[in-house]
Coordinates of C-alpha atoms and ligand atoms in Angstrom, one line a residue:
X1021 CA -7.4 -20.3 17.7
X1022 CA -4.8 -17.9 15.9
X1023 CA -6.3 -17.2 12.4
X1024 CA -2.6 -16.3 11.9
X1025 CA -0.8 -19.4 10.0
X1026 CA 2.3 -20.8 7.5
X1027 CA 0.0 -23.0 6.4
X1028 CA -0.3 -22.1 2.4
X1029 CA -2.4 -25.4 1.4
X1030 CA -4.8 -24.3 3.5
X1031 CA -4.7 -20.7 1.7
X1032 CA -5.2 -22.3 -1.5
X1033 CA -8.1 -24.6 -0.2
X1034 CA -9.9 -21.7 0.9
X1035 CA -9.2 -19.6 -1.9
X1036 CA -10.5 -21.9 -4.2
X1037 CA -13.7 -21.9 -2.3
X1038 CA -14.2 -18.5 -3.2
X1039 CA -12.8 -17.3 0.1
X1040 CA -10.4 -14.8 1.1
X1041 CA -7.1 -15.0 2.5
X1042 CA -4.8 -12.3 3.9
X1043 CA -1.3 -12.4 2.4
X1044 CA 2.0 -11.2 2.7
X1045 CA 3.9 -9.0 0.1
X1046 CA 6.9 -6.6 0.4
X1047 CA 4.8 -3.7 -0.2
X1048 CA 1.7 -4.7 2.5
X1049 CA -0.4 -7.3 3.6
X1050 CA -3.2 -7.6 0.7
X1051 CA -6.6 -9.1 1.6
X1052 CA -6.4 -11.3 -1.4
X1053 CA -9.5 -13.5 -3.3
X1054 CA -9.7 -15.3 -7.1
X1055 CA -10.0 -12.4 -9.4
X1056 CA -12.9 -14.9 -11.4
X1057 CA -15.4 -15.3 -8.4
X1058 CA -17.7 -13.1 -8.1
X1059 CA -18.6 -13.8 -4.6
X1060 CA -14.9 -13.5 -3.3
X1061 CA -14.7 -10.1 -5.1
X1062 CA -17.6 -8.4 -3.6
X1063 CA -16.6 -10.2 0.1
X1064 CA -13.2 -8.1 -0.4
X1065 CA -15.5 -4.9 -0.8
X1066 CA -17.4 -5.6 1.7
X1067 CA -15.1 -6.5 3.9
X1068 CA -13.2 -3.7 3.7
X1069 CA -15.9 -1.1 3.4
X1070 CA -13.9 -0.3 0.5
X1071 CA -16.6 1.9 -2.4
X1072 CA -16.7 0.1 -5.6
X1073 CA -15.6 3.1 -7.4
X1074 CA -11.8 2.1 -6.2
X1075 CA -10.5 -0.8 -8.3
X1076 CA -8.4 -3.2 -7.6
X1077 CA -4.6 -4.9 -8.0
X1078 CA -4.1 -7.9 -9.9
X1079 CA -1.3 -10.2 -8.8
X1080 CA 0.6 -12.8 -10.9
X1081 CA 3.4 -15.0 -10.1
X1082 CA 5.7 -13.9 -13.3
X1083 CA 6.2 -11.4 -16.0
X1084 CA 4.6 -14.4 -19.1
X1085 CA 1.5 -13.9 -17.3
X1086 CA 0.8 -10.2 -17.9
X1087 CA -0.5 -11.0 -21.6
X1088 CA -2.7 -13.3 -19.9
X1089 CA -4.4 -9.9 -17.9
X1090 CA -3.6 -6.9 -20.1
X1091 CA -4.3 -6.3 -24.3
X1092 CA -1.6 -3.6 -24.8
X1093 CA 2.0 -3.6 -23.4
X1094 CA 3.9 -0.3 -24.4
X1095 CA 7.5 -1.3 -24.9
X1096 CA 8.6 0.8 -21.7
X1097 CA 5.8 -1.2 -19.6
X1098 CA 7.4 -4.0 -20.9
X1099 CA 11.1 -2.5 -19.6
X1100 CA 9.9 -1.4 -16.6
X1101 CA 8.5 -5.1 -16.0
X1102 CA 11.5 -7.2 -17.1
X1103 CA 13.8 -4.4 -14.7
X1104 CA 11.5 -4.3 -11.5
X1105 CA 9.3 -7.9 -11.0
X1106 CA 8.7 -9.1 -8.5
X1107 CA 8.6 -5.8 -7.1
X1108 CA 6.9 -2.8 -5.7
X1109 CA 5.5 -1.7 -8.9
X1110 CA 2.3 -1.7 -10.1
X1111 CA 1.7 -1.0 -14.3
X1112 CA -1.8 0.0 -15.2
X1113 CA -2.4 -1.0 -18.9
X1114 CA -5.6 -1.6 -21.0
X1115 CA -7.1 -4.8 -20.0
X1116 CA -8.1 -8.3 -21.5
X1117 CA -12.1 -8.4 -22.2
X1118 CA -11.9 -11.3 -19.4
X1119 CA -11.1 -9.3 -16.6
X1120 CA -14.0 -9.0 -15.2
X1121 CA -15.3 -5.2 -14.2
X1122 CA -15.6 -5.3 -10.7
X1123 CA -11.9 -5.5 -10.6
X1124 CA -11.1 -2.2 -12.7
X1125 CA -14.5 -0.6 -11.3
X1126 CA -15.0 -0.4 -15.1
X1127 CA -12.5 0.9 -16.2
X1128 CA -11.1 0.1 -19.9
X1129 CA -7.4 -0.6 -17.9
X1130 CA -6.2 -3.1 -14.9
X1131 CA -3.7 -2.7 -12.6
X1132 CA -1.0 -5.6 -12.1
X1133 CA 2.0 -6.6 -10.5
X1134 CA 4.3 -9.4 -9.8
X1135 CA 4.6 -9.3 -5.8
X1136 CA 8.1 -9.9 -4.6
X1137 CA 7.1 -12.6 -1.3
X1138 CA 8.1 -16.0 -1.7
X1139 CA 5.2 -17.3 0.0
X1140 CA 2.9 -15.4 -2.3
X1141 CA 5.0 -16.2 -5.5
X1142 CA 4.8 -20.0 -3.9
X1143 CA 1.3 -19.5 -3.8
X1144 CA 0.1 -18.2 -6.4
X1145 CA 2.3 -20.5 -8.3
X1146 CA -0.6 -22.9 -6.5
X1147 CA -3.7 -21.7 -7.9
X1148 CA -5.1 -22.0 -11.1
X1149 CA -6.0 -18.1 -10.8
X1150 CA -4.8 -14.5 -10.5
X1151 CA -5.3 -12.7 -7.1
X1152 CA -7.1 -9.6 -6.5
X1153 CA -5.6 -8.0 -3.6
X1154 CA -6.2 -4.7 -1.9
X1155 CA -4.4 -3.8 1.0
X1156 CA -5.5 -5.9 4.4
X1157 CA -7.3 -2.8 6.1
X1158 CA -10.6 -1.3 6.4
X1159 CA -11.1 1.4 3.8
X1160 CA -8.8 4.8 4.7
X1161 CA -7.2 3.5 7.7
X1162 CA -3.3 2.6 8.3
X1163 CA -2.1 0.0 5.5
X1164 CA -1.1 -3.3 7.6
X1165 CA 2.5 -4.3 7.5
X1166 CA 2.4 -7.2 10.0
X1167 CA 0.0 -10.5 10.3
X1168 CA -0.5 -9.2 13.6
X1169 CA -2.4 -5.7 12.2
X1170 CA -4.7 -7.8 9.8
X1171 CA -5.6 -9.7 12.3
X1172 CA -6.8 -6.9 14.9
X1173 CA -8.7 -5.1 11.7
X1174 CA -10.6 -8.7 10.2
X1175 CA -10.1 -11.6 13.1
X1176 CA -14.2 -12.3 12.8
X1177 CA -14.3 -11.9 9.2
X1178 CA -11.4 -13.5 7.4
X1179 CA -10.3 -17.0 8.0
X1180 CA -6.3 -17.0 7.8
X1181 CA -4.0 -14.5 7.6
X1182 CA -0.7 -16.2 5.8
X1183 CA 2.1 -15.5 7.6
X1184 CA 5.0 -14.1 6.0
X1185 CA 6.4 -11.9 8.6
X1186 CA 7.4 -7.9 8.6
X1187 CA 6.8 -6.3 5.1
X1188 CA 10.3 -5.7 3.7
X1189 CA 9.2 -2.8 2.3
X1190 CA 6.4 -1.5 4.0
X1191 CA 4.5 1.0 2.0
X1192 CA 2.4 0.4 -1.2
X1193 CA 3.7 -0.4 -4.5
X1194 CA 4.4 2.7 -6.9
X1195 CA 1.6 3.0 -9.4
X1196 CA 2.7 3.4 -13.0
X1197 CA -0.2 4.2 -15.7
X1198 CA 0.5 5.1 -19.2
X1199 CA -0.6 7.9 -21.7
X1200 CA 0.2 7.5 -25.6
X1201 CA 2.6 4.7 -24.2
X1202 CA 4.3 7.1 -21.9
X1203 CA 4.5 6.4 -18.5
X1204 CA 3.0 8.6 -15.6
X1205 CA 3.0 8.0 -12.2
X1206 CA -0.5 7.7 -10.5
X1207 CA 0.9 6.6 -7.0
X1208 CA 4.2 7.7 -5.0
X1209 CA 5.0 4.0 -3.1
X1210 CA 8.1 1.8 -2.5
X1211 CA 9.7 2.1 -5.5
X1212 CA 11.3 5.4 -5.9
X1213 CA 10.6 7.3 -9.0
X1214 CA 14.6 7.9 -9.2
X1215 CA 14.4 4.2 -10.1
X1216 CA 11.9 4.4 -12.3
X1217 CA 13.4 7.3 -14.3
X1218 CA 17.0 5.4 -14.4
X1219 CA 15.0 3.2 -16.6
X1220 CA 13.0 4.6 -18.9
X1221 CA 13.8 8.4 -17.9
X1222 CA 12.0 11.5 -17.4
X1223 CA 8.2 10.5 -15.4
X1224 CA 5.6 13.1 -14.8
X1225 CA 3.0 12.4 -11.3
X1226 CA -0.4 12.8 -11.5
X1227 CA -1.3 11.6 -7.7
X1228 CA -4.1 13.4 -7.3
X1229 CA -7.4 12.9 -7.6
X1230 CA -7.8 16.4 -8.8
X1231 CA -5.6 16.2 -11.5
X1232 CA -6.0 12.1 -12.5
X1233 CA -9.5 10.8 -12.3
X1234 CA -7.4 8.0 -13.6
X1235 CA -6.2 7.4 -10.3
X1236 CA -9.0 7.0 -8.1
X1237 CA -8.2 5.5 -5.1
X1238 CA -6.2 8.5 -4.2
X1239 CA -8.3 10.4 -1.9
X1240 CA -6.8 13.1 0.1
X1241 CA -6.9 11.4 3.6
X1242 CA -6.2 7.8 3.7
X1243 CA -3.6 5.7 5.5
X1244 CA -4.7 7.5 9.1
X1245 CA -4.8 7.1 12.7
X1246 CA -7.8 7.8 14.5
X1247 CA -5.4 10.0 16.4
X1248 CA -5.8 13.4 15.6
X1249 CA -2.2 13.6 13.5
X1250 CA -0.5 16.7 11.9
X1251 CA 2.8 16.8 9.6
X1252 CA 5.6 19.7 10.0
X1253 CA 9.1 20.7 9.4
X1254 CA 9.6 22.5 12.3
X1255 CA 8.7 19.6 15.6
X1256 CA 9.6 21.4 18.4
X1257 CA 7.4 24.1 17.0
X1258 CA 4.4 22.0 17.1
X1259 CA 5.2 20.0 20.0
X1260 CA 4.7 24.0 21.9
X1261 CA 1.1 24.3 20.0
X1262 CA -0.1 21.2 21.8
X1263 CA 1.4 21.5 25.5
X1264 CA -0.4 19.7 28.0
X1265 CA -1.3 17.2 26.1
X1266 CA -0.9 13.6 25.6
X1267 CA 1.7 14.2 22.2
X1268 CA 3.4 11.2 20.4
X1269 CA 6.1 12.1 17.6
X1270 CA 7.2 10.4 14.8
X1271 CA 10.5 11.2 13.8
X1272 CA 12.8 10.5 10.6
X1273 CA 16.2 9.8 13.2
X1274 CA 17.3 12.5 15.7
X1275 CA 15.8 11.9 18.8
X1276 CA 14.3 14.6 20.5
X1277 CA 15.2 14.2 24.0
X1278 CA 12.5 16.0 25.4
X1279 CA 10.2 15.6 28.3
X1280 CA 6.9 17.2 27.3
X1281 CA 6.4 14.2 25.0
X1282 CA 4.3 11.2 26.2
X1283 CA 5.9 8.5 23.3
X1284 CA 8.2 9.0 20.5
X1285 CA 9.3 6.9 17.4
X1286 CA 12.3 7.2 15.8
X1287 CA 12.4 5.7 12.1
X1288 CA 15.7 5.4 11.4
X1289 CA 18.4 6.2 13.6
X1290 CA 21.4 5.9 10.5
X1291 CA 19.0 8.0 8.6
X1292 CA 18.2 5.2 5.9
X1293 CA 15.2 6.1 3.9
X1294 CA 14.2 2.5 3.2
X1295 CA 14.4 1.4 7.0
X1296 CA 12.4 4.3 7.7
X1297 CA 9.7 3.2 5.1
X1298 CA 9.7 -0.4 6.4
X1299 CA 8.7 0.8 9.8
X1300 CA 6.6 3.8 8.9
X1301 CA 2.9 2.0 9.3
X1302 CA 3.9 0.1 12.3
X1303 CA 4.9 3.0 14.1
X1304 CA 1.6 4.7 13.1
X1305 CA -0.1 1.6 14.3
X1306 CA 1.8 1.7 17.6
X1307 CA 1.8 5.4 17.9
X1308 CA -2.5 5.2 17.4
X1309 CA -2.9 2.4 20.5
X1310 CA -1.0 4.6 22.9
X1311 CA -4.0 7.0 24.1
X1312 CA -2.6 9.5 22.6
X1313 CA -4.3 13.5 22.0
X1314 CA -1.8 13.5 18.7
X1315 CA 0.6 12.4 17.0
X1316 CA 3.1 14.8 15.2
X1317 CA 5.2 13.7 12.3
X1318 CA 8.1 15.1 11.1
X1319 CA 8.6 15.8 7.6
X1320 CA 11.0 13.9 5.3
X1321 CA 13.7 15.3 2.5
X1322 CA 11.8 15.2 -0.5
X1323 CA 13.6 13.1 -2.2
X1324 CA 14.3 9.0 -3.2
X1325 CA 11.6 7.2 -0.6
X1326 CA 11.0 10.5 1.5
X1327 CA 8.9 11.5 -1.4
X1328 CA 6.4 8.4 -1.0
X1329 CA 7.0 9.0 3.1
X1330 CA 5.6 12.4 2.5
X1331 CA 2.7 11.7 0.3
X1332 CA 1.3 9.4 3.5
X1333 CA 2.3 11.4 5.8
X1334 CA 0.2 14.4 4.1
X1335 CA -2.6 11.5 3.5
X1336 CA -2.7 10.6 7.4
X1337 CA -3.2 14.2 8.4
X1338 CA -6.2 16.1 9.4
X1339 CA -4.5 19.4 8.1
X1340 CA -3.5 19.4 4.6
Ligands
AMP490 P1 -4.6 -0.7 -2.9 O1 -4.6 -2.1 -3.5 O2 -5.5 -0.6 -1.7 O3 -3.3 -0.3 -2.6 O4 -5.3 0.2 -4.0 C1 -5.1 0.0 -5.4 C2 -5.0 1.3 -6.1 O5 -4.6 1.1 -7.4 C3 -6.3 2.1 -6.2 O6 -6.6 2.9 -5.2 C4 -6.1 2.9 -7.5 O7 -5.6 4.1 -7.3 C5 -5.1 2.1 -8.3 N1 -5.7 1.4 -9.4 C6 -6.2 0.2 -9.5 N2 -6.7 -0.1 -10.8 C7 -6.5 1.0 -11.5 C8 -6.8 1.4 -12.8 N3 -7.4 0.6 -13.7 N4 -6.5 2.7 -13.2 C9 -5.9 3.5 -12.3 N5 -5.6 3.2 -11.0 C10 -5.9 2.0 -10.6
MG491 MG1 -5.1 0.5 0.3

């Protein structure tokens, strides 16, 4: 039987027996357990290989419940809250003595967010508890964006996968920490920093772990195929290193038209940045079954969503 279902009493059944359930958001699916049990937080470790050194997202069904979680809310957190939940932005802010550490990997601060699902607002409207939820995929490989992709990673280790369709979205949520109450940016995601600046202005990144030990789940590759995968501005370029062999291409919307090329995915024929986004993992995913000796991707403007294209893109390559 399917572990794939609508069923979301049964996702708060097993949640509340210390299980975990995998669950749709606009960002990715999240492999989701009660952020007070023990047990379901060291099976979401486990289960994704993921090292306890990388901690993880809260999720709450409203903006009232973020005194709940944190101590401190800097009045631009609390903008940037009221502007973008639900949505695909995370706030890192100092945290309530009752989170418990294997959540923040010890840290003095939590990461939250109100996801923007309504079967995940539905549910955890249900439970008594706050989800922790990393994304649905063993540790540094390609974020899921479809029931169908959690179940291929977890079907003999998870019991449901709740179904809410294609991820809106379809990269992670943009990570938003703060220093002296000023807000940095610790992750490039589905929220583009344009947006965030129209709000509370000016942003600087710090998405490396080089220069933000604050950040520490962002390692330099993550999000990859286990095809051999290389980024570029010039595709026709590459596609000549590689001849002869099996190439797949990944392209933001002009299509190549040529015959050297074993498969090709085109993001967004209109050239929209957010439809490109929405499909990026799922090409990946499609791209990585095909047999494939590489997979070249093209690079996108650096702008708007392109940025947060570009920082996976550069995460899913062997070359950097
Ligand atoms: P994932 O849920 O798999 O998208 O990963 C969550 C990411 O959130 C981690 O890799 C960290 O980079 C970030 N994160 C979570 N908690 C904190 C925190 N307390 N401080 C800084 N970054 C955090
Ligand atoms: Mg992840």
């Amino acid at each position: 039987m399917s572990i794939i279902s609508k069923d979301i009493s049964k996702a708060v059944a097993l949640l509340k027996a210390d299980k975990l359930v995998a669950i749709p958001t606009e960002t990715v699916y999240g492999l989701a357990g009660n952020i007070y049990s023990e047990k379901a937080i060291k099976s979401i470790f486990e289960t994704k290989k993921r090292p306890f050194f990388n901690p993880l997202i809260v999720h709450i069904p409203s903006v009232e419940q973020l005194e709940n979680i944190v101590s401190h809310i800097p009045s631009k957190a609390k903008l940037l809250a009221k502007t973008f939940w639900p949505g695909s932005m995370t706030l890192v802010l100092k945290k309530q003595s009752t989170i418990p550490d294997l959540i923040t990997a010890g840290k003095n601060t939590v990461a939250v967010r109100v996801p923007n699902h309504p079967i995940t607002l539905e549910l955890l409207k249900q439970l008594p508890f706050p989800l922790a939820a990393p994304s649905a995929n063993p540790f540094g490989s390609i974020s899921p964006t479809k029931p169908e992709h959690v179940a291929r990673y977890f079907k003999n280790d998870i019991d449901l996968v709740l179904d809410g369709g294609a991820c809106a979205n379809g990269i992670e949520s943009t990570i938003i920490g703060f220093e002296n109450d000023d807000p940095i940016i610790y992750r490039l995601g589905a929220l583009a920093i344009e947006d965030v600046e129209a709000v509370v202005g000016k942003v600087t990144i710090k998405n490396s772990k080089e220069i933000s030990p604050d950040a520490p789940g962002m390692l330099d590759r993550h999000y990859a195929p286990s095809t051999q995968t290389f980024l570029t501005d010039t595709i026709s370029e590459e596609i000549k290193k590689h001849l002869g062999k099996r190439i797949g291409v990944l392209v933001f919307k002009s299509d190549l038209k040529d015959d050297t090329i074993t498969a090709q995915i085109i993001l967004s024929k209109h050239g929209d940045m957010v439809e490109a986004a929405s499909k990026l993992y799922d090409a990946m995913h499609n791209l990585d079954h095909q047999n494939l000796d590489v997979i070249i991707a093209e690079r996108f403007p650096d702008f708007g969503l392109g940025k947060s294209i570009n920082d996976r893109l550069q995460r899913a390559t062997f070359s950097s």
